[in-house]
Short mmCIF file of C-alpha atoms in Angstrom, two decimals:
data_model
loop_
_atom_site.label_atom_id
_atom_site.label_comp_id
_atom_site.label_asym_id
_atom_site.label_seq_id
_atom_site.Cartn_x
_atom_site.Cartn_y
_atom_site.Cartn_z
CA MET A 203 66.48 4.14 22.15
CA SER A 204 67.94 0.96 20.66
CA ALA A 205 66.92 -0.42 17.18
CA THR A 206 65.13 -3.31 19.00
CA ALA A 207 63.13 -0.93 21.15
CA ARG A 208 62.20 1.30 18.19
CA ARG A 209 60.90 -1.81 16.27
CA ILE A 210 58.86 -2.88 19.34
CA SER A 211 57.55 0.65 19.56
CA ARG A 212 56.46 0.68 15.98
CA LEU A 213 54.87 -2.61 16.26
CA ALA A 214 52.98 -1.46 19.43
CA ARG A 215 51.68 1.64 17.46
CA ALA A 216 50.83 -0.47 14.51
CA ALA A 217 48.77 -2.74 16.76
CA ARG A 218 46.98 0.13 18.52
CA ALA A 219 45.99 1.53 15.17
CA ALA A 220 44.80 -1.87 13.87
CA ALA A 221 42.65 -2.30 16.96
CA VAL A 222 41.12 1.03 16.55
CA ARG A 223 40.39 0.39 12.87
CA ALA A 224 38.77 -2.88 13.82
CA ALA A 225 36.67 -1.18 16.51
CA LEU A 226 35.28 1.31 14.24
CA ALA A 227 34.67 -1.23 11.53
CA VAL A 228 32.57 -3.47 13.78
CA PRO A 229 29.48 -0.96 14.04
CA ALA A 230 29.72 -0.34 10.38
CA LEU A 231 29.52 -3.92 9.64
CA GLY A 232 26.59 -4.41 11.99
CA LEU A 233 24.66 -1.52 10.36
CA GLN A 234 25.44 -3.03 6.94
CA ALA A 235 24.11 -6.33 8.09
CA CYS A 236 20.77 -4.89 9.51
CA ARG A 237 20.20 -2.72 6.42
CA LYS A 238 17.48 -3.97 4.11
CA PRO A 239 18.55 -4.46 0.54
CA ARG A 240 17.06 -2.11 -1.96
CA TYR A 241 14.91 -3.49 -4.65
CA ASP A 242 13.87 -1.58 -7.74
CA THR A 243 10.09 -1.36 -7.87
CA SER A 244 9.79 1.74 -10.13
CA THR A 245 7.72 -0.30 -12.75
CA PRO A 246 5.20 -3.24 -12.56
CA ALA A 247 7.68 -5.57 -14.11
CA ALA A 248 10.49 -4.48 -11.87
CA ALA A 249 8.28 -5.03 -8.81
CA LEU A 250 7.65 -8.67 -9.93
CA ASP A 251 11.33 -9.06 -10.36
CA ALA A 252 11.98 -7.71 -7.02
CA MET A 253 9.70 -10.24 -5.35
CA ALA A 254 11.33 -13.16 -7.27
CA GLN A 255 14.80 -11.74 -6.26
CA MET A 256 13.64 -11.39 -2.43
CA VAL A 257 13.11 -15.19 -2.60
CA LYS A 258 16.52 -15.85 -4.29
CA ASP A 259 18.17 -13.65 -1.64
CA GLY A 260 16.78 -15.68 1.09
CA ARG A 261 14.44 -12.59 2.28
CA PRO A 262 10.99 -13.86 2.08
CA GLU A 263 10.16 -11.72 5.12
CA LEU A 264 10.24 -8.71 2.81
CA LEU A 265 7.50 -10.08 0.53
CA PRO A 266 4.63 -8.53 2.70
CA THR A 267 6.18 -5.14 2.12
CA MET A 268 5.15 -5.68 -1.64
CA VAL A 269 1.33 -5.94 -0.69
CA ASP A 270 -0.65 -2.78 -0.57
CA VAL A 271 -3.70 -2.61 1.60
CA GLU A 272 -5.49 0.59 1.35
CA ALA A 273 -6.34 1.73 4.84
CA ARG A 274 -9.38 3.95 5.94
CA ASP A 275 -8.35 7.13 7.63
CA ILE A 276 -9.76 6.14 10.98
CA ALA A 277 -8.49 5.83 14.51
CA PHE A 278 -9.39 3.19 17.00
CA ASP A 279 -10.32 3.59 20.61
CA ASP A 280 -6.69 2.80 21.81
CA GLY A 281 -5.21 5.56 19.67
CA GLY A 282 -4.02 3.30 16.83
CA THR A 283 -5.03 3.63 13.20
CA GLU A 284 -6.13 1.12 10.62
CA ALA A 285 -2.91 1.88 8.78
CA SER A 286 -0.78 0.97 11.81
CA ALA A 287 -2.89 -2.23 12.42
CA ILE A 288 -2.27 -3.33 8.75
CA GLU A 289 1.51 -2.67 9.18
CA ASP A 290 1.53 -4.84 12.35
CA VAL A 291 -0.19 -7.79 10.32
CA LYS A 292 2.36 -7.41 7.53
CA ARG A 293 5.29 -7.28 9.92
CA LYS A 294 4.19 -10.53 11.69
CA ALA A 295 3.35 -12.12 8.27
CA GLY A 296 7.03 -11.32 7.35
CA ASP A 297 8.25 -13.03 10.57
CA MET A 298 6.18 -16.13 9.91
CA LEU A 299 7.54 -16.43 6.29
CA ALA A 300 11.09 -16.04 7.72
CA GLN A 301 10.42 -18.90 9.99
CA LEU A 302 8.93 -20.97 7.20
CA TRP A 303 11.98 -20.22 5.06
CA ARG A 304 14.37 -21.41 7.80
CA VAL A 305 12.34 -24.65 8.22
CA SER A 306 12.35 -25.31 4.49
CA LEU A 307 16.16 -25.01 4.46
CA LYS A 308 16.38 -27.56 7.19
CA ILE A 309 14.01 -29.89 5.38
CA LYS A 310 16.01 -29.71 2.06
CA LYS A 311 19.16 -30.40 4.03
CA ARG A 312 17.67 -33.36 6.02
CA TYR A 313 15.70 -35.02 3.08
CA PRO A 314 17.49 -33.95 -0.12
CA ALA A 315 16.46 -36.79 -2.34
CA GLU A 316 12.76 -36.80 -1.17
CA VAL A 317 12.56 -32.96 -1.53
CA ASP A 318 13.75 -33.31 -5.06
CA LYS A 319 11.16 -35.75 -5.88
CA GLU A 320 8.53 -33.43 -4.42
CA ILE A 321 9.67 -30.48 -6.57
CA ALA A 322 9.63 -32.68 -9.55
CA LYS A 323 6.04 -33.30 -9.09
CA GLY A 324 5.57 -29.61 -10.31
CA GLY A 325 2.52 -27.56 -9.42
CA THR A 326 1.88 -25.99 -6.02
CA TRP A 327 0.73 -26.90 -2.66
CA ALA A 328 -2.75 -25.75 -3.85
CA THR A 329 -2.93 -28.47 -6.49
CA ARG A 330 -2.19 -31.21 -4.03
CA GLY A 331 -4.77 -33.70 -2.65
CA GLY A 332 -4.70 -34.63 0.80
CA PHE A 333 -3.70 -32.91 4.12
CA GLY A 334 -0.16 -34.42 4.37
CA ASP A 335 0.68 -34.02 0.85
CA VAL A 336 -0.30 -30.30 1.02
CA PHE A 337 1.91 -29.46 3.79
CA THR A 338 4.88 -31.64 2.47
CA ALA A 339 4.77 -29.42 -0.47
CA VAL A 340 4.62 -26.34 1.71
CA VAL A 341 7.57 -27.08 3.92
CA SER A 342 9.68 -28.45 0.99
CA ASP A 343 9.58 -25.55 -1.29
CA PRO A 344 7.26 -22.81 -0.04
CA PHE A 345 8.41 -20.11 -2.40
CA GLY A 346 9.68 -21.99 -5.45
CA TRP A 347 6.48 -21.30 -7.51
CA LEU A 348 7.31 -17.65 -7.69
CA ASP A 349 10.82 -18.22 -8.98
CA ALA A 350 9.92 -21.02 -11.45
CA ASN A 351 6.96 -19.07 -12.91
CA ARG A 352 8.37 -15.64 -13.04
CA SER A 353 8.51 -15.74 -16.91
CA ARG A 354 4.77 -16.64 -16.99
CA LEU A 355 3.71 -13.64 -14.96
CA THR A 356 3.25 -10.25 -16.47
CA ALA A 357 1.87 -6.85 -15.19
CA GLU A 358 0.63 -4.48 -17.82
CA ASP A 359 0.79 -0.84 -16.86
CA LEU A 360 -2.67 0.66 -17.60
CA GLY A 361 -1.46 4.13 -17.51
CA ASP A 362 -3.68 5.26 -14.64
CA GLY A 363 -1.40 4.23 -11.75
CA THR A 364 -2.70 0.62 -11.84
CA ALA A 365 -1.44 -2.64 -13.71
CA ALA A 366 -3.18 -5.72 -14.71
CA PHE A 367 -1.82 -9.00 -13.44
CA GLU A 368 -1.78 -11.88 -16.13
CA LEU A 369 -0.55 -15.49 -15.89
CA ASP A 370 0.05 -16.82 -19.40
CA GLY A 371 -1.88 -14.03 -20.88
CA THR A 372 -4.91 -14.57 -18.61
CA PRO A 373 -6.03 -12.05 -15.85
CA VAL A 374 -5.23 -13.36 -12.39
CA LEU A 375 -8.32 -14.15 -10.15
CA GLY A 376 -10.44 -12.74 -13.04
CA GLY A 377 -8.81 -9.48 -12.93
CA THR A 378 -9.52 -8.79 -9.39
CA LEU A 379 -5.77 -8.95 -8.41
CA ALA A 380 -3.94 -5.95 -9.63
CA MET A 381 -0.95 -3.62 -8.95
CA ARG A 382 -1.05 -0.08 -7.80
CA GLU A 383 1.70 2.63 -7.90
CA THR A 384 2.31 3.92 -4.44
CA ASP A 385 4.90 6.56 -3.07
CA ALA A 386 7.13 3.54 -2.38
CA GLY A 387 6.86 2.14 -5.82
CA TRP A 388 4.53 -0.48 -7.37
CA ARG A 389 2.89 -2.98 -5.00
CA VAL A 390 0.41 -5.88 -5.29
CA SER A 391 -2.96 -4.32 -4.58
CA VAL A 392 -5.47 -6.06 -2.25
CA PRO A 393 -8.97 -5.63 -3.63
CA VAL A 394 -10.17 -4.29 -0.14
CA GLU A 395 -13.74 -3.09 -1.20
CA LEU A 396 -14.45 -6.48 -2.78
CA ILE A 397 -13.38 -8.54 0.21
CA ARG A 398 -15.05 -6.12 2.53
CA SER A 399 -18.33 -6.60 0.63
CA SER A 400 -18.07 -10.20 1.59
CA GLY A 401 -18.41 -9.56 5.22
CA TYR A 402 -15.05 -11.23 6.28
CA PHE A 403 -12.65 -8.23 6.22
CA PRO A 404 -11.20 -6.88 9.47
CA ASP A 405 -13.00 -3.79 10.54
CA THR A 406 -12.21 -3.19 14.21
CA ARG A 407 -8.85 -3.13 16.12
CA GLU A 408 -9.69 -6.41 17.70
CA GLU A 409 -10.37 -8.17 14.36
CA TRP A 410 -6.97 -6.78 13.08
CA ALA A 411 -5.29 -8.02 16.24
CA VAL A 412 -6.64 -11.58 15.83
CA LEU A 413 -5.32 -11.57 12.27
CA ALA A 414 -1.87 -10.39 13.43
CA TYR A 415 -1.90 -13.15 16.17
CA MET A 416 -2.83 -15.72 13.63
CA MET A 417 0.48 -14.97 11.80
CA LEU A 418 2.17 -15.18 15.22
CA ALA A 419 0.36 -18.50 15.98
CA VAL A 420 1.64 -20.04 12.67
CA GLU A 421 5.18 -18.70 13.30
CA ASN A 422 5.21 -20.36 16.80
CA ALA A 423 4.00 -23.45 15.42
CA LEU A 424 6.58 -23.71 12.81
CA GLY A 425 9.06 -23.04 15.66
CA ASP A 426 7.74 -26.07 17.55
CA PHE A 427 7.82 -28.17 14.36
CA GLU A 428 11.62 -27.02 13.86
CA ALA A 429 12.47 -28.23 17.36
CA GLU A 430 11.01 -31.76 16.70
CA LEU A 431 12.70 -31.70 13.33
CA ASP A 432 16.10 -31.03 14.96
CA SER A 433 15.56 -33.68 17.32
CA GLY A 434 15.47 -36.19 14.49
CA LYS A 435 11.92 -37.30 15.26
CA PHE A 436 10.91 -37.85 11.46
CA ALA A 437 12.28 -40.64 9.31
CA ARG A 438 10.61 -39.59 6.16
CA LEU A 439 9.68 -36.15 4.50
CA SER A 440 6.05 -37.10 4.40
CA ASP A 441 5.99 -37.76 8.20
CA ALA A 442 7.47 -34.29 8.93
CA GLY A 443 5.06 -32.64 6.36
CA GLU A 444 1.99 -34.33 8.22
CA ARG A 445 3.19 -33.13 11.54
CA ALA A 446 3.93 -29.68 10.24
CA GLY A 447 0.34 -29.55 8.90
CA ARG A 448 -1.19 -30.64 12.14
CA LEU A 449 0.64 -28.08 14.29
CA ILE A 450 -0.01 -25.22 11.74
CA ALA A 451 -3.73 -26.13 11.46
CA GLU A 452 -4.28 -26.39 15.08
CA SER A 453 -2.83 -23.01 15.69
CA ALA A 454 -4.39 -21.21 12.70
CA VAL A 455 -7.86 -22.68 12.96
CA ALA A 456 -8.17 -21.69 16.63
CA GLN A 457 -7.51 -17.96 15.58
CA ALA A 458 -9.74 -18.26 12.53
CA VAL A 459 -12.54 -19.45 14.88
CA ILE A 460 -12.19 -16.58 17.01
CA PHE A 461 -12.14 -14.19 14.05
CA ALA A 462 -15.25 -15.83 12.56
CA MET A 463 -17.14 -15.73 15.85
CA MET A 464 -16.31 -12.07 16.16
CA GLN A 465 -17.59 -11.37 12.75
CA GLN A 466 -20.85 -13.27 13.48
CA HIS A 467 -21.54 -11.09 16.52
CA ASP A 468 -21.01 -8.01 14.65
CA PRO A 469 -24.57 -6.60 13.97
CA ALA A 470 -23.53 -5.12 10.65
CA LYS A 471 -22.34 -8.44 9.40
CA LYS A 472 -24.96 -10.88 10.54
CA GLY A 473 -25.51 -13.55 7.92
CA ALA A 474 -22.41 -12.34 6.01
CA ALA A 475 -21.37 -14.66 3.21
CA GLY A 476 -24.30 -16.99 3.69
CA ALA A 477 -23.34 -18.06 7.19
CA ALA A 478 -25.85 -19.87 9.31
CA PRO A 479 -27.53 -17.62 11.88
CA GLY A 480 -25.51 -17.56 15.03
CA GLY A 481 -22.76 -19.71 13.47
CA PHE A 482 -20.40 -20.49 10.57
CA THR A 483 -19.13 -23.53 8.77
CA ILE A 484 -15.53 -24.82 8.78
CA LYS A 485 -14.61 -26.84 5.51
CA ALA A 486 -12.17 -29.73 6.06
CA GLY A 487 -11.73 -31.56 2.79
CA ASN A 488 -15.22 -32.80 1.71
CA ALA A 489 -16.57 -32.37 5.03
CA GLU A 490 -18.46 -29.23 6.26
CA ILE A 491 -18.69 -28.90 10.02
CA PRO A 492 -21.10 -26.25 11.55
CA VAL A 493 -19.93 -24.29 14.48
CA GLY A 494 -22.02 -22.11 16.75
CA SER A 495 -25.37 -22.76 15.17
CA THR A 496 -26.07 -25.89 17.21
CA GLY A 497 -25.85 -24.08 20.53
CA ASP A 498 -22.79 -25.93 21.73
CA VAL A 499 -19.69 -24.24 20.34
CA ASN A 500 -17.16 -26.44 22.46
CA ARG A 501 -18.83 -29.40 21.14
CA ASP A 502 -18.63 -28.16 17.44
CA LEU A 503 -15.02 -27.21 17.75
CA GLY A 504 -14.15 -30.71 19.18
CA ASN A 505 -15.92 -32.26 16.15
CA ALA A 506 -14.08 -30.08 13.73
CA GLY A 507 -10.84 -30.89 15.39
CA ASP A 508 -11.53 -34.54 15.40
CA ILE A 509 -12.44 -34.59 11.71
CA MET A 510 -9.27 -32.60 10.84
CA ARG A 511 -7.01 -34.89 12.78
CA ARG A 512 -8.57 -38.07 10.98
CA GLN A 513 -8.00 -36.45 7.66
CA ALA A 514 -4.40 -35.70 8.60
CA GLU A 515 -3.73 -39.41 9.48
#
């Protein structure tokens, strides 16, 4: 074999070896990309740091995994358990938060100066007045508060497997919101018994399914909004915020109405939380719209929709 032929043969073998290494590396890279990052949640403080880091890492879909909802040891007629229903809601909430994150990134890219002004206002969406202003804050910087205020949040380990949440040294929500140590680490504990006593906590498979679908409905609304945003439909950030608010409200309110009607038709919850017999009340700004108690649900829902739309304009 000539020297040239030997060189060609060596190059061919090297090329084949490189191709094999590349083929083996692709699945490994795929597995690495799909693997969830690990966060230290071994202490209450570490768990708070983990939640802030999830936002910094662009993984807000993991935030629902940091919430612990204690499930009853019951099975529903379809074979599912309350624990599995809760996990389904948390998964769909994570998908919704991921979609909100993607939208916020596009908002920041399209309206950088306006977003900077919005963030400079300080506070959170909950402190804003006006429908459009609230949702402008939501889509501009939905998770910024957690990162900006991490230093103000503390969680004191009480030594009994629970920890008290404090903001600037004051118990959060009067001490009703706490943390609990689980097998997976420390998690934010939802005060299930307190909420259940109000009469508005999911108890049946159907009620949990409506709650899960509410997360999906909001995710789909955000997807519709993203398509309109990509089309260049909105000249200003405020226009985009108001449109996002309308789409989200329309999707979420429909599911909330279904959930509330299911609660009202549960004999064990009649009159829960001071609801009017045979109906409930939707609050929209300063307006309170009765739904169901007038005997014409469709008309009541139409009135509620009209009022919400007027407040959005």
